[in-house]
Tab-separated table of C-alpha atoms in Angstrom:
chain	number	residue	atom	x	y	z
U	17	UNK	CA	-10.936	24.281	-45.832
U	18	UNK	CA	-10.094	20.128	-45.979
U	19	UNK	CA	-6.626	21.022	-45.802
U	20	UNK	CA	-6.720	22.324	-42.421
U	21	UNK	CA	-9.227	20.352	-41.410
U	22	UNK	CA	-6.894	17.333	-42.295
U	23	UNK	CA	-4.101	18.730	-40.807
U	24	UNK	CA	-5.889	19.117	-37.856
U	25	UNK	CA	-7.208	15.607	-38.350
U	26	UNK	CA	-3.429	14.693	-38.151
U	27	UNK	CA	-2.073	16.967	-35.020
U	28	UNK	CA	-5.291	15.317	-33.066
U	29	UNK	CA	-4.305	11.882	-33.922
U	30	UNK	CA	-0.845	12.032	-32.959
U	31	UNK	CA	-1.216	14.230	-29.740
U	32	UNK	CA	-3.635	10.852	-28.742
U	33	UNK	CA	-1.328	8.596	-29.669
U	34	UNK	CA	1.582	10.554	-27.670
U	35	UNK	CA	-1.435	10.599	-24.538
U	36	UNK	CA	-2.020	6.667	-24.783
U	37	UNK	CA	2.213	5.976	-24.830
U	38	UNK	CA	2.157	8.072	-21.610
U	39	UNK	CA	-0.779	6.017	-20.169
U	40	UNK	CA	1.498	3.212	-20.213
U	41	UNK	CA	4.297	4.533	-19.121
U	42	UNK	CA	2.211	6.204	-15.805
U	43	UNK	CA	-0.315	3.034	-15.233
U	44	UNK	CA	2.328	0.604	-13.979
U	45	UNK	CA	5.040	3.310	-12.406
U	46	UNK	CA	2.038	5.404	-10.907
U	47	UNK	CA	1.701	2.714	-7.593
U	48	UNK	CA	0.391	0.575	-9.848
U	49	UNK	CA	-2.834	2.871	-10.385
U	50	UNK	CA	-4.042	1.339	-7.252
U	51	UNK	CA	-4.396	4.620	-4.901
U	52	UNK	CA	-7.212	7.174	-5.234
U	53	UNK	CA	-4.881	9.470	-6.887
U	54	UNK	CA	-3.186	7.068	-9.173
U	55	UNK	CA	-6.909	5.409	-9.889
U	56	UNK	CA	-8.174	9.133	-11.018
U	57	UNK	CA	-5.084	10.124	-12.897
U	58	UNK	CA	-5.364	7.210	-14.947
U	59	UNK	CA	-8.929	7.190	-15.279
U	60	UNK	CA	-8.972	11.350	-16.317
U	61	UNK	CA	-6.096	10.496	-18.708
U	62	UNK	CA	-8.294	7.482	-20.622
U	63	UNK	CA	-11.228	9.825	-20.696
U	64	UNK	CA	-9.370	12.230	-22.282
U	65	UNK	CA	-7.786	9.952	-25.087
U	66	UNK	CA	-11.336	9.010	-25.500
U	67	UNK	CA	-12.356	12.606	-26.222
U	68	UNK	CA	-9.687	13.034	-28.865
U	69	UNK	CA	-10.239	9.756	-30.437
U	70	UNK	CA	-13.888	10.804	-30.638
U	71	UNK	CA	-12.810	14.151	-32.030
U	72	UNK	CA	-10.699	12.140	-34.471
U	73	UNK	CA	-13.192	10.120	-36.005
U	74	UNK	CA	-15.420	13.172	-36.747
U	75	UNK	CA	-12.401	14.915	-38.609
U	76	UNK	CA	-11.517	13.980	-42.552
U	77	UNK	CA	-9.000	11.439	-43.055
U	78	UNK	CA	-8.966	7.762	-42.877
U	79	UNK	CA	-11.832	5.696	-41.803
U	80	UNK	CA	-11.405	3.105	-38.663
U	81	UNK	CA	-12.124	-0.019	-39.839
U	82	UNK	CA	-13.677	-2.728	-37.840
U	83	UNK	CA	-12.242	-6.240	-39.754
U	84	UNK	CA	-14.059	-9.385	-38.538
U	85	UNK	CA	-12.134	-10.583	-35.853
U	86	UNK	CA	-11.553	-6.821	-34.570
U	87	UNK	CA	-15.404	-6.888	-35.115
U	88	UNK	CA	-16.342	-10.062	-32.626
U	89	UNK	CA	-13.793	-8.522	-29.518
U	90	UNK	CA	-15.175	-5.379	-29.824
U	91	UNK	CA	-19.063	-6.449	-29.760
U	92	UNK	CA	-18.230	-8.969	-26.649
U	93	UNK	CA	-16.183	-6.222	-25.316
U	94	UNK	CA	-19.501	-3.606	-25.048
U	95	UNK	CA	-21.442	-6.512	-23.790
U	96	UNK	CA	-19.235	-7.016	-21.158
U	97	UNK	CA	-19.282	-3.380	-20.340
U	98	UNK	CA	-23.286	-3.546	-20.918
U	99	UNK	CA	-23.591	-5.874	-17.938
U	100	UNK	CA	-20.916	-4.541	-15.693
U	101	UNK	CA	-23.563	-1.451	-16.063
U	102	UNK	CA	-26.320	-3.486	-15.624
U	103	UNK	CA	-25.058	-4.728	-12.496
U	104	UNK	CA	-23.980	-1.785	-10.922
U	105	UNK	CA	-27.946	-0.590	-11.071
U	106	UNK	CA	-29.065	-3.772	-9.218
U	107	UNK	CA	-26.029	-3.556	-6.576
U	108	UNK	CA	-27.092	-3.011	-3.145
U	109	UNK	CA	-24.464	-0.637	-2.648
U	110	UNK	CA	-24.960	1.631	-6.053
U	111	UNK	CA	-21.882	4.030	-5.126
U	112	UNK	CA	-18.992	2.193	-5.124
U	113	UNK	CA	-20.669	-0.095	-7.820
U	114	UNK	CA	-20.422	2.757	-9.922
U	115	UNK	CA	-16.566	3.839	-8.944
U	116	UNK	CA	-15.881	-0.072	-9.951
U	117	UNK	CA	-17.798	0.308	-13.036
U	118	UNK	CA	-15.664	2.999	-14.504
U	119	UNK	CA	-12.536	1.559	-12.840
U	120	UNK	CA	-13.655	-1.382	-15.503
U	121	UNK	CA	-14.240	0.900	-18.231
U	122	UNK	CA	-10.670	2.024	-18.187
U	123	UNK	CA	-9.663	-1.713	-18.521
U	124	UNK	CA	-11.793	-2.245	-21.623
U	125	UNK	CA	-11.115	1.348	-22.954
U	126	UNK	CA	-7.542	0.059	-23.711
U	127	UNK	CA	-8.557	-1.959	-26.012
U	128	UNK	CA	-10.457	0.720	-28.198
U	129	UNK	CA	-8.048	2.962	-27.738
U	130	UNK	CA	-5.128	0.824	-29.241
U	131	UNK	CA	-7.702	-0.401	-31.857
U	132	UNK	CA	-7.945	3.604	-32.990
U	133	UNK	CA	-4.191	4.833	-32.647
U	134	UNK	CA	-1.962	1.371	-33.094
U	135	UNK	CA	-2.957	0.488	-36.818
U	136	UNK	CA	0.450	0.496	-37.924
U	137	UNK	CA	3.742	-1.393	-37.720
U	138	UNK	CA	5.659	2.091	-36.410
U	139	UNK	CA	3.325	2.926	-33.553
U	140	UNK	CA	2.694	-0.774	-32.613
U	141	UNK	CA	6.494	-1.111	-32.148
U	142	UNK	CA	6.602	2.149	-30.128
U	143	UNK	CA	4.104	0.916	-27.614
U	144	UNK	CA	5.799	-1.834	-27.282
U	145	UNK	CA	9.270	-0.312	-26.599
U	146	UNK	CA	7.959	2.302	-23.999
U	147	UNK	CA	5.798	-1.004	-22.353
U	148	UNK	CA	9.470	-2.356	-22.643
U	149	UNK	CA	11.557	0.466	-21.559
U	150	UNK	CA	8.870	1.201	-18.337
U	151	UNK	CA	9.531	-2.445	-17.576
U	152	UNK	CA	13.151	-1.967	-17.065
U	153	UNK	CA	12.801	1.417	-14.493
U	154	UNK	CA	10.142	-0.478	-12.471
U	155	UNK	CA	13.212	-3.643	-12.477
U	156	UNK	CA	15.621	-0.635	-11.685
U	157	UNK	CA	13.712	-0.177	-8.775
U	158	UNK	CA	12.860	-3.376	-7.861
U	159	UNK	CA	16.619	-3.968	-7.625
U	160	UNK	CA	16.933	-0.564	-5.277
U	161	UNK	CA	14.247	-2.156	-3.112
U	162	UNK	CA	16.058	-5.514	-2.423
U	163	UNK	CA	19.483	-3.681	-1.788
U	164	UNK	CA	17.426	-1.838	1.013
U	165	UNK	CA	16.514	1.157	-0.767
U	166	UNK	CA	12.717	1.170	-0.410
U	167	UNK	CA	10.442	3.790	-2.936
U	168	UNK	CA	7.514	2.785	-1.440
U	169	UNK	CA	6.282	0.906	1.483
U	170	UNK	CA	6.776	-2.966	1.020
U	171	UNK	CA	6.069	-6.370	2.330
U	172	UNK	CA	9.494	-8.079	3.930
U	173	UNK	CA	11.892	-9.008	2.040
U	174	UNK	CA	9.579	-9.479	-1.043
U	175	UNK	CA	10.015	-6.579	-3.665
U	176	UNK	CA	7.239	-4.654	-4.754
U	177	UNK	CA	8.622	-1.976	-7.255
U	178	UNK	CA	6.333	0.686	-8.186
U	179	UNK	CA	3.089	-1.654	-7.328
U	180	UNK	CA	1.251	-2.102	-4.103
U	181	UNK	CA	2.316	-5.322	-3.057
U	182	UNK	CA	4.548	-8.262	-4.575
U	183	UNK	CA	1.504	-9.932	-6.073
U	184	UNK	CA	0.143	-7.217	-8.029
U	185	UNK	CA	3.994	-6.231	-9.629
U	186	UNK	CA	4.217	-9.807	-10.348
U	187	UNK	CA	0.973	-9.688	-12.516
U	188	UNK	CA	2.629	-7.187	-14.429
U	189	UNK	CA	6.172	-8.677	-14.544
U	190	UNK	CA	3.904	-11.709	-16.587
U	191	UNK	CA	2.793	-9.204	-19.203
U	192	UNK	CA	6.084	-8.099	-20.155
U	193	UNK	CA	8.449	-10.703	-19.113
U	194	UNK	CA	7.316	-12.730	-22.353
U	195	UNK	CA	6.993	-9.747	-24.658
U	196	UNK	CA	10.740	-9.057	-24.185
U	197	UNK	CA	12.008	-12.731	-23.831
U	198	UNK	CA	10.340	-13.537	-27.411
U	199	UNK	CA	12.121	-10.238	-28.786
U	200	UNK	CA	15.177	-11.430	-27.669
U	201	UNK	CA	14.690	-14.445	-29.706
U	202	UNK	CA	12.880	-13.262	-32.783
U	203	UNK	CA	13.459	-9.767	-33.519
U	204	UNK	CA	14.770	-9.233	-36.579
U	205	UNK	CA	18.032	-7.232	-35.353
U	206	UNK	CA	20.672	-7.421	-33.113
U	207	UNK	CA	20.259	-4.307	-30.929
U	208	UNK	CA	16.772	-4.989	-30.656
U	209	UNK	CA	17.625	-8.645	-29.583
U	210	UNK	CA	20.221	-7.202	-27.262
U	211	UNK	CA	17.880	-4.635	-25.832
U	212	UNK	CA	15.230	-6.935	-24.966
U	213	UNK	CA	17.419	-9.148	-23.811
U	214	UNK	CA	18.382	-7.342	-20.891
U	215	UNK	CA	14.863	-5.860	-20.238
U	216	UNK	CA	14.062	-9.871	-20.402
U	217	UNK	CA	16.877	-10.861	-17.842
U	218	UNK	CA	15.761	-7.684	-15.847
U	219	UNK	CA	11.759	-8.895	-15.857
U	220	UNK	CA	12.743	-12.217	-15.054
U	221	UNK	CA	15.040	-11.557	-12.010
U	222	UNK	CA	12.467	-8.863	-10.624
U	223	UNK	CA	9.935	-11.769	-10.862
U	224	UNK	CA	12.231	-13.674	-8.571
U	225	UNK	CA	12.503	-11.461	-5.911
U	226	UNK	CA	8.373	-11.214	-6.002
U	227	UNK	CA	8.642	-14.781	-4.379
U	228	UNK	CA	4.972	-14.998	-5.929
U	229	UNK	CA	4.572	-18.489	-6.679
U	230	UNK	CA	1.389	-18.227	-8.821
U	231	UNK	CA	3.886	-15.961	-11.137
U	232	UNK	CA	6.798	-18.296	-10.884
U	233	UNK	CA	4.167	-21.452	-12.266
U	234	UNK	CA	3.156	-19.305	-14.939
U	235	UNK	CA	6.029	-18.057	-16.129
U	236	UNK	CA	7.779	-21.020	-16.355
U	237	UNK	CA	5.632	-22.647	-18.442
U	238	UNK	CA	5.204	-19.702	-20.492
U	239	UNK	CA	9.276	-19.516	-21.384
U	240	UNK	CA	9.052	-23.364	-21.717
U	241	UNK	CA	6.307	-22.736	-24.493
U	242	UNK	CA	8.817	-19.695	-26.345
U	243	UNK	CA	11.622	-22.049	-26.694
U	244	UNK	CA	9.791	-24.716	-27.561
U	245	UNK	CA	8.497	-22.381	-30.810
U	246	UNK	CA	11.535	-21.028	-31.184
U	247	UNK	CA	13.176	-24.071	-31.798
U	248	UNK	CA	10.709	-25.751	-34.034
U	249	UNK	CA	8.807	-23.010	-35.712
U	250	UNK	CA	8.864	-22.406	-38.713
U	251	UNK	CA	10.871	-25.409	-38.982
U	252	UNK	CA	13.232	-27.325	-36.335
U	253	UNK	CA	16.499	-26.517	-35.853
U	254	UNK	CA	19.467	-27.653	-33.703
U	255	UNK	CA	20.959	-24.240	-33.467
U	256	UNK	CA	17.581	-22.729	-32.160
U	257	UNK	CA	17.391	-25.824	-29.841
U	258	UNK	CA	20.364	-25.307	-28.219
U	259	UNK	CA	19.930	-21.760	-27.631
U	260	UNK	CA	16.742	-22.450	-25.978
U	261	UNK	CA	18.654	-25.437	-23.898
U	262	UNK	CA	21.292	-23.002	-23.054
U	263	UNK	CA	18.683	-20.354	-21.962
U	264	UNK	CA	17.016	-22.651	-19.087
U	265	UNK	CA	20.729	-23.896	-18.194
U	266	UNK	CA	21.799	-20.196	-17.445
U	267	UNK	CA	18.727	-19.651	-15.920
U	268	UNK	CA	18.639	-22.158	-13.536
U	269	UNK	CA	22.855	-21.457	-13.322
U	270	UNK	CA	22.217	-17.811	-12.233
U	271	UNK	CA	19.121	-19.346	-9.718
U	272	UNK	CA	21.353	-21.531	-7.721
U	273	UNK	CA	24.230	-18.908	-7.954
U	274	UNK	CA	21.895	-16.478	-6.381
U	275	UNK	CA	21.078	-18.632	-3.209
U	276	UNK	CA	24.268	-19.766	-2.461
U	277	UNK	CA	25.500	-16.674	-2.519
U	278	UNK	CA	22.807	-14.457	-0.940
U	279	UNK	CA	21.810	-15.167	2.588
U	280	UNK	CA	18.943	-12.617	2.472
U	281	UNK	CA	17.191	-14.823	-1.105
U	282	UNK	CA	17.932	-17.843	0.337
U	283	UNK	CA	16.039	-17.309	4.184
U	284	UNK	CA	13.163	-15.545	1.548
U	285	UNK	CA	13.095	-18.671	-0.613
U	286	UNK	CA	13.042	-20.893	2.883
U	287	UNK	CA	10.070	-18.647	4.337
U	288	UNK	CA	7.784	-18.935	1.379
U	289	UNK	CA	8.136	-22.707	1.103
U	290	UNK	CA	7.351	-22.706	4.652
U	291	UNK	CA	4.449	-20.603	4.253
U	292	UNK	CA	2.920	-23.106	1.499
U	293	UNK	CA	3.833	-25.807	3.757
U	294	UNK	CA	2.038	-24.426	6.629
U	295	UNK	CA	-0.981	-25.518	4.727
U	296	UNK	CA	-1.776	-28.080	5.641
U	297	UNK	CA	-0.308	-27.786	8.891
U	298	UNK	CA	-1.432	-28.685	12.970
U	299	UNK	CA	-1.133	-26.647	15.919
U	300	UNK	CA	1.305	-28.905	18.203
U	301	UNK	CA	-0.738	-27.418	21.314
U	302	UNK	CA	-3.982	-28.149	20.264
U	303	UNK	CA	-3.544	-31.040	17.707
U	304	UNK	CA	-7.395	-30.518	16.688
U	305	UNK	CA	-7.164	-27.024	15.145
U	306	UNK	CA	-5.474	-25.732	11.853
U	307	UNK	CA	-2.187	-23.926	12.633
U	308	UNK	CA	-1.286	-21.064	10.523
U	309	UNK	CA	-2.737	-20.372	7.235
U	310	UNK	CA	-0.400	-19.915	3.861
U	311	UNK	CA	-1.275	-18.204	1.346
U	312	UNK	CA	-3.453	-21.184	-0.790
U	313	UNK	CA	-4.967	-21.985	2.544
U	314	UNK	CA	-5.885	-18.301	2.816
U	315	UNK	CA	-7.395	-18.094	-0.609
U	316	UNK	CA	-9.183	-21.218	-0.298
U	317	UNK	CA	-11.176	-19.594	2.805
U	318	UNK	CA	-12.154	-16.856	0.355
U	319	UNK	CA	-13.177	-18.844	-2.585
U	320	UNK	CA	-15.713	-21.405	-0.459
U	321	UNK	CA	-17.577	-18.472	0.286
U	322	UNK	CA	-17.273	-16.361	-2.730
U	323	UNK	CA	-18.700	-19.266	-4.581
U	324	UNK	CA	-21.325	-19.128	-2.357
U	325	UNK	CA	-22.306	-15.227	-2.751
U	326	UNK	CA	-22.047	-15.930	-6.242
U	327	UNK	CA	-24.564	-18.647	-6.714
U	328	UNK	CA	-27.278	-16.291	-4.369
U	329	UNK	CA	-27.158	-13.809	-7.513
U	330	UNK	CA	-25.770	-15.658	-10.676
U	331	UNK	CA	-27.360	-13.360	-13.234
U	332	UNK	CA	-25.709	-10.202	-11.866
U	333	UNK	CA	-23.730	-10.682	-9.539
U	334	UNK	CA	-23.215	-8.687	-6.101
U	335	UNK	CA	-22.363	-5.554	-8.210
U	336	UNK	CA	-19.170	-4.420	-8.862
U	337	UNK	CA	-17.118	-3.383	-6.168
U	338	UNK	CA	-19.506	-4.728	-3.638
U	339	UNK	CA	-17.424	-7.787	-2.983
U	340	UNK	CA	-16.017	-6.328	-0.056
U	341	UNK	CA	-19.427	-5.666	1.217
U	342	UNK	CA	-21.058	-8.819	0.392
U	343	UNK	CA	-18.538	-11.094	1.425
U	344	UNK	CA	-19.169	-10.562	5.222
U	345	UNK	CA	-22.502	-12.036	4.970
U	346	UNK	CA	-20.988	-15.265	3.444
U	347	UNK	CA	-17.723	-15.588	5.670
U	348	UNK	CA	-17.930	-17.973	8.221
U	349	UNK	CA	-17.559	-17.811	11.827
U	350	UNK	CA	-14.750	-20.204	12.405
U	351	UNK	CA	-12.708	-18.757	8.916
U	352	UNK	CA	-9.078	-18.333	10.856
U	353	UNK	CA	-7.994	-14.711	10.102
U	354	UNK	CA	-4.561	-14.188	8.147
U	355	UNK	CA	-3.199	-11.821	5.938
U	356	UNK	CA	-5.703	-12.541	3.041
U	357	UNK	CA	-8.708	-14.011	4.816
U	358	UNK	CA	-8.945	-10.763	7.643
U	359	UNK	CA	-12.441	-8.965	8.407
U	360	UNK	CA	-12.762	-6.835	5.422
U	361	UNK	CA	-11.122	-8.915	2.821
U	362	UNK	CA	-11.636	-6.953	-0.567
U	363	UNK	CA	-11.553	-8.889	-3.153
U	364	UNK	CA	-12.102	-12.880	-4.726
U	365	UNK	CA	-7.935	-12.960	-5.256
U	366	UNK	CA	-8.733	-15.276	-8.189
U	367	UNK	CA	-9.674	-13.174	-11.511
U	368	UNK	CA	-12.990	-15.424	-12.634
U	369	UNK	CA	-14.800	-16.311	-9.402
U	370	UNK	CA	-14.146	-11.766	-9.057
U	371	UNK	CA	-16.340	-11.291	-11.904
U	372	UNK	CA	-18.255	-13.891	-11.221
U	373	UNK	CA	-19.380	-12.513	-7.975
U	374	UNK	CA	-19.226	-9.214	-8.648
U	375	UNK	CA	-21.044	-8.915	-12.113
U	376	UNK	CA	-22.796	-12.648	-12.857
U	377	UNK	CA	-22.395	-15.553	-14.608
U	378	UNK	CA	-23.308	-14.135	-17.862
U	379	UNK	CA	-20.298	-11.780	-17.829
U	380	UNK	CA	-18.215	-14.511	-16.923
U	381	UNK	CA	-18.454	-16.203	-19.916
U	382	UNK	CA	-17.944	-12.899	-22.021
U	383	UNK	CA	-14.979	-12.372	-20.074
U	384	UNK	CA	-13.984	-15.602	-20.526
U	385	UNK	CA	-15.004	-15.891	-24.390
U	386	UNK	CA	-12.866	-12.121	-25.232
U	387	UNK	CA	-9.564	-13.377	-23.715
U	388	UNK	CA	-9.586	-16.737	-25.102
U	389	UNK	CA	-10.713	-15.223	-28.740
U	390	UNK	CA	-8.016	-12.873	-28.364
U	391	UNK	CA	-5.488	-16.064	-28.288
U	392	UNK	CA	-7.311	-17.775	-31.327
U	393	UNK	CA	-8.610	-15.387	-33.714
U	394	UNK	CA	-5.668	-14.036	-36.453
U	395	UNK	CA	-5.757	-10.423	-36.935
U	396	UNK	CA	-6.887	-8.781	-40.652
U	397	UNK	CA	-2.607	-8.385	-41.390
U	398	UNK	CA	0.092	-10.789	-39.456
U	399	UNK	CA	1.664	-9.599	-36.956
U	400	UNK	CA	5.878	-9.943	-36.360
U	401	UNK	CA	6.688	-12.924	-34.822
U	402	UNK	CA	8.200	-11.964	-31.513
U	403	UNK	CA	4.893	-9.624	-30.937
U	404	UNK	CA	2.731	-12.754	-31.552
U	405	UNK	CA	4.005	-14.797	-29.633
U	406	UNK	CA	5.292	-12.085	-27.159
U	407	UNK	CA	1.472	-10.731	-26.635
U	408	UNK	CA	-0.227	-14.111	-26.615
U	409	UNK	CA	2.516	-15.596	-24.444
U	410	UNK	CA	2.179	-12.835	-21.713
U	411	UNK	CA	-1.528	-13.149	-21.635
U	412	UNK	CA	-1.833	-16.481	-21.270
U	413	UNK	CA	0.466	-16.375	-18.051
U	414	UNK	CA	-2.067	-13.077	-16.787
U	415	UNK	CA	-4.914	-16.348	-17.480
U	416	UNK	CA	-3.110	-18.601	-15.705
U	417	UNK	CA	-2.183	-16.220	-12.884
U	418	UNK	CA	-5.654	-15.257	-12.553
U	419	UNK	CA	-6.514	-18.610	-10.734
U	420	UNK	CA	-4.678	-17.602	-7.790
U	421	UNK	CA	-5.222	-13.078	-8.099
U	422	UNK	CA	-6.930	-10.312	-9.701
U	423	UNK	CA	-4.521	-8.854	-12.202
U	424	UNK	CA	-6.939	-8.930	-14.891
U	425	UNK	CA	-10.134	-7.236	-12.452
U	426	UNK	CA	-8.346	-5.295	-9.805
U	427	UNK	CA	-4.993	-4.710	-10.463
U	428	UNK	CA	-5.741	-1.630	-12.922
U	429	UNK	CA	-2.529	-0.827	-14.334
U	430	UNK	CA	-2.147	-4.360	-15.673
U	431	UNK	CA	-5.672	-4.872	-16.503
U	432	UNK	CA	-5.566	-1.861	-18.338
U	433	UNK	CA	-2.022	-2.812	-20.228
U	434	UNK	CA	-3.157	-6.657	-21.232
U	435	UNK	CA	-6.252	-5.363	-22.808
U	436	UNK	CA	-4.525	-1.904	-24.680
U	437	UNK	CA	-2.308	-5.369	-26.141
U	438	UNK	CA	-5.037	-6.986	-27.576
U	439	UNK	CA	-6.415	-4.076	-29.347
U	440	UNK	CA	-2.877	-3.445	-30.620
U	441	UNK	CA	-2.850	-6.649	-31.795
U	442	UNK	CA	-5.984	-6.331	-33.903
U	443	UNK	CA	-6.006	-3.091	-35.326
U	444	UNK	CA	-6.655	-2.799	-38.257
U	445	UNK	CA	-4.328	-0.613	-40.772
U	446	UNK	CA	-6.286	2.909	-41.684
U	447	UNK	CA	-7.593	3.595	-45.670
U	448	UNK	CA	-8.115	6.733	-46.891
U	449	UNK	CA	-11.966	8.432	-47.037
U	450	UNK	CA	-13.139	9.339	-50.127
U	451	UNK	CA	-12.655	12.935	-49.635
U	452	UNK	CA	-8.882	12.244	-48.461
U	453	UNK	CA	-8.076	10.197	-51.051
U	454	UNK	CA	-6.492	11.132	-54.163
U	455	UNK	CA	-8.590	12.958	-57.230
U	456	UNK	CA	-8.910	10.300	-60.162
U	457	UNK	CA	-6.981	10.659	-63.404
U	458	UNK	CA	-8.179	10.691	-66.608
């Protein structure tokens, strides 16, 4: 009877790990999971991995172990997920507290669900590779879009891929633009090195052509930081430093190619900086008013006010998904509208004052505490190079991001993606049961 019971142990674990590569592949190229229908696909398809993972564990075969530091992320983890909970029972508006609740759930149930399936080298590196591969049809498209060939509706001349807007694709463009620049670098062969080379050049481009300038910041100082540990780690070397030298030469080569020889990039590039510029700027009419908002201006409206709401209910929070709801009451009279700071403005567009408001203080600082843990705790077994510094490299640029957007609270496909990479980063490698394991010899 343990022999079919194993092998259905077996068929169970792989038909979940098979269900988790898809996840990836349909969270980012599914509108970015942002519509109802996108939202409830990817939220049906998490409950169900969570179902056979479940069914997994109750099945003979090896045990899922919890090592220390997979220990500490997973206990802040539920106590995060305790007080999102908790705050959705004290919201004022319980029903779409709820809907936000589970929306966060899926987030955080990445990073179980890698714990369980990615303990090895094999499946880690397949994750990784479809992540990868995904990456480059989203860029595919991205391409399409700026040549005129529009999948889905857009914002100007700003390319938006498979995503909502330009913003949110950028947030996931930092995830995986890292992961497949450090490959290039540190993989340990050349068709891998080639492979994510291109997928890196691809990433990097689409970033471009985002004209997000919160994504630009961070991913320029998140290359800077790969080069630099390229070059010098585990030793220094000249060769390594002029390979990362010649990187940033071609880079900024191919950047200055690109405007003088595209009209349409160039009048983009000249449009955002005058949007940042406009600032600080004066209606020549009436010299006493603020003329039109960019988009730091915009956000800065929000964030006085958010502040606000959050200090009324610091334990808890508004609830989540009551931001939209709550904010009206803080939002004041004079606030100029614009294309972030309108009537019904939906979320914090900066990832800590969102929870924060939304869920308290108190969650804050778990939220805070699991990320930064994630980039300073080493896991049971080391990891390859590339991924390490790949995985830690993209979220730090989601972190840094996050000061000026919501990819790590309301952008679900990426939320769910950067924390499915820091259970795959920590999982720990299976060992037989005792009833699996090998009879004893005499």
């Amino acid at each position: 009877m343990s022999i079919p019971l194993t092998l259905l142990a077996r068929t169970v674990d792989a038909i979940a790990f098979i269900g988790l590569l898809a996840a990836a592949v349909y969270a980012p190229l599914a509108y970015g999971s942002l519509t109802l229908e996108s939202e409830l696909g990817l939220m049906f398809a998490v409950g169900g991995l969570i179902c056979l993972v479940g069914l997994r564990l109750l099945l003979p075969g090896d045990n899922l172990r919890l090592p220390k530091p997979l220990k500490i992320l997973a206990i802040i983890a539920t106590g995060y997920l305790a007080l999102v909970f908790l705050s959705a029972l004290n919201a004022p508006n319980p029903t779409p507290a709820f809907r936000a609740a589970f929306r966060i759930s899926v987030h955080v149930a990445g990073f179980f669900l890698a714990a369980a399936l990615l303990r090895n080298a094999a499946r880690r590196n397949a994750f990784v590779i479809v992540l990868l591969l995904t990456a480059l049809v989203a860029g595919a498209i991205g391409f399409a879009e700026f040549t005129g060939h529009r999948l889905f509706p857009g914002a100007g001349q700003r390319i938006s891929s498979t995503y909502y807007n330009p913003i949110h694709y950028s947030g996931f463009l930092d995830l995986v633009a890292p992961i497949a620049l450090a490959a290039a670098l540190l993989a340990p062969r050349i068709w891998q090195r080639i492979l994510a080379g291109v997928i890196a050049l691809v990433a990097f481009a689409n970033a471009l052509l985002t004209f997000s300038y919160a994504s630009w910041g961070a991913l320029a100082l998140v290359t800077l930081a790969i080069l630099i540990i390229y070059a010098v780690r585990p030793r220094f070397s000249a060769r390594r430093l002029a390979v990362s030298a010649s990187v940033l030469l071609i880079a900024a080569a191919l950047g200055v190619t690109a405007l003088a020889i595209s009209p349409r990039l160039s009048g983009s590039l000249q449009d955002r900086v005058a949007t940042v510029l406009q600032i600080f700027a004066v209606d020549e009419a009436t010299p006493s008013s603020p003329g039109p908002l960019g988009s730091l201006g915009a956000r800065m409206q929000i964030w006085e006010p958010t502040v606000t709401m959050t200090l009324e209910r610091p334990l808890l929070g508004a609830g989540p998904g009551n931001f939209i709801y709550e904010i009206t009451r803080f939002r004041p009279e004079t606030a100029e509208e614009s294309r972030l700071m309108h009537r019904f403005v939906n979320y914090a567009h900066h990832d800590y004052l969102q929870v924060a408001s939304e869920i308290g203080l108190p969650a804050l600082v778990l939220f805070v505490a699991f990320w930064l843990l994630a980039l300073t705790l080493r896991p049971e077994a080391p990891r390859p190079r590339w991924f390490t510094v790949g995985a830690s490299m993209g979220i730090i640029a989601l972190l840094i991001h996050g000061f000026m957007d919501g990819n790590l609270t309301v952008n679900h496909s990426v939320a769910f993606l950067a924390f499915t990479l820091v259970g795959a980063s920590f999982a720990a490698s299976p060992t037989p049961t005792a009833a699996a394991a090998p009879p004893p010899t005499e």
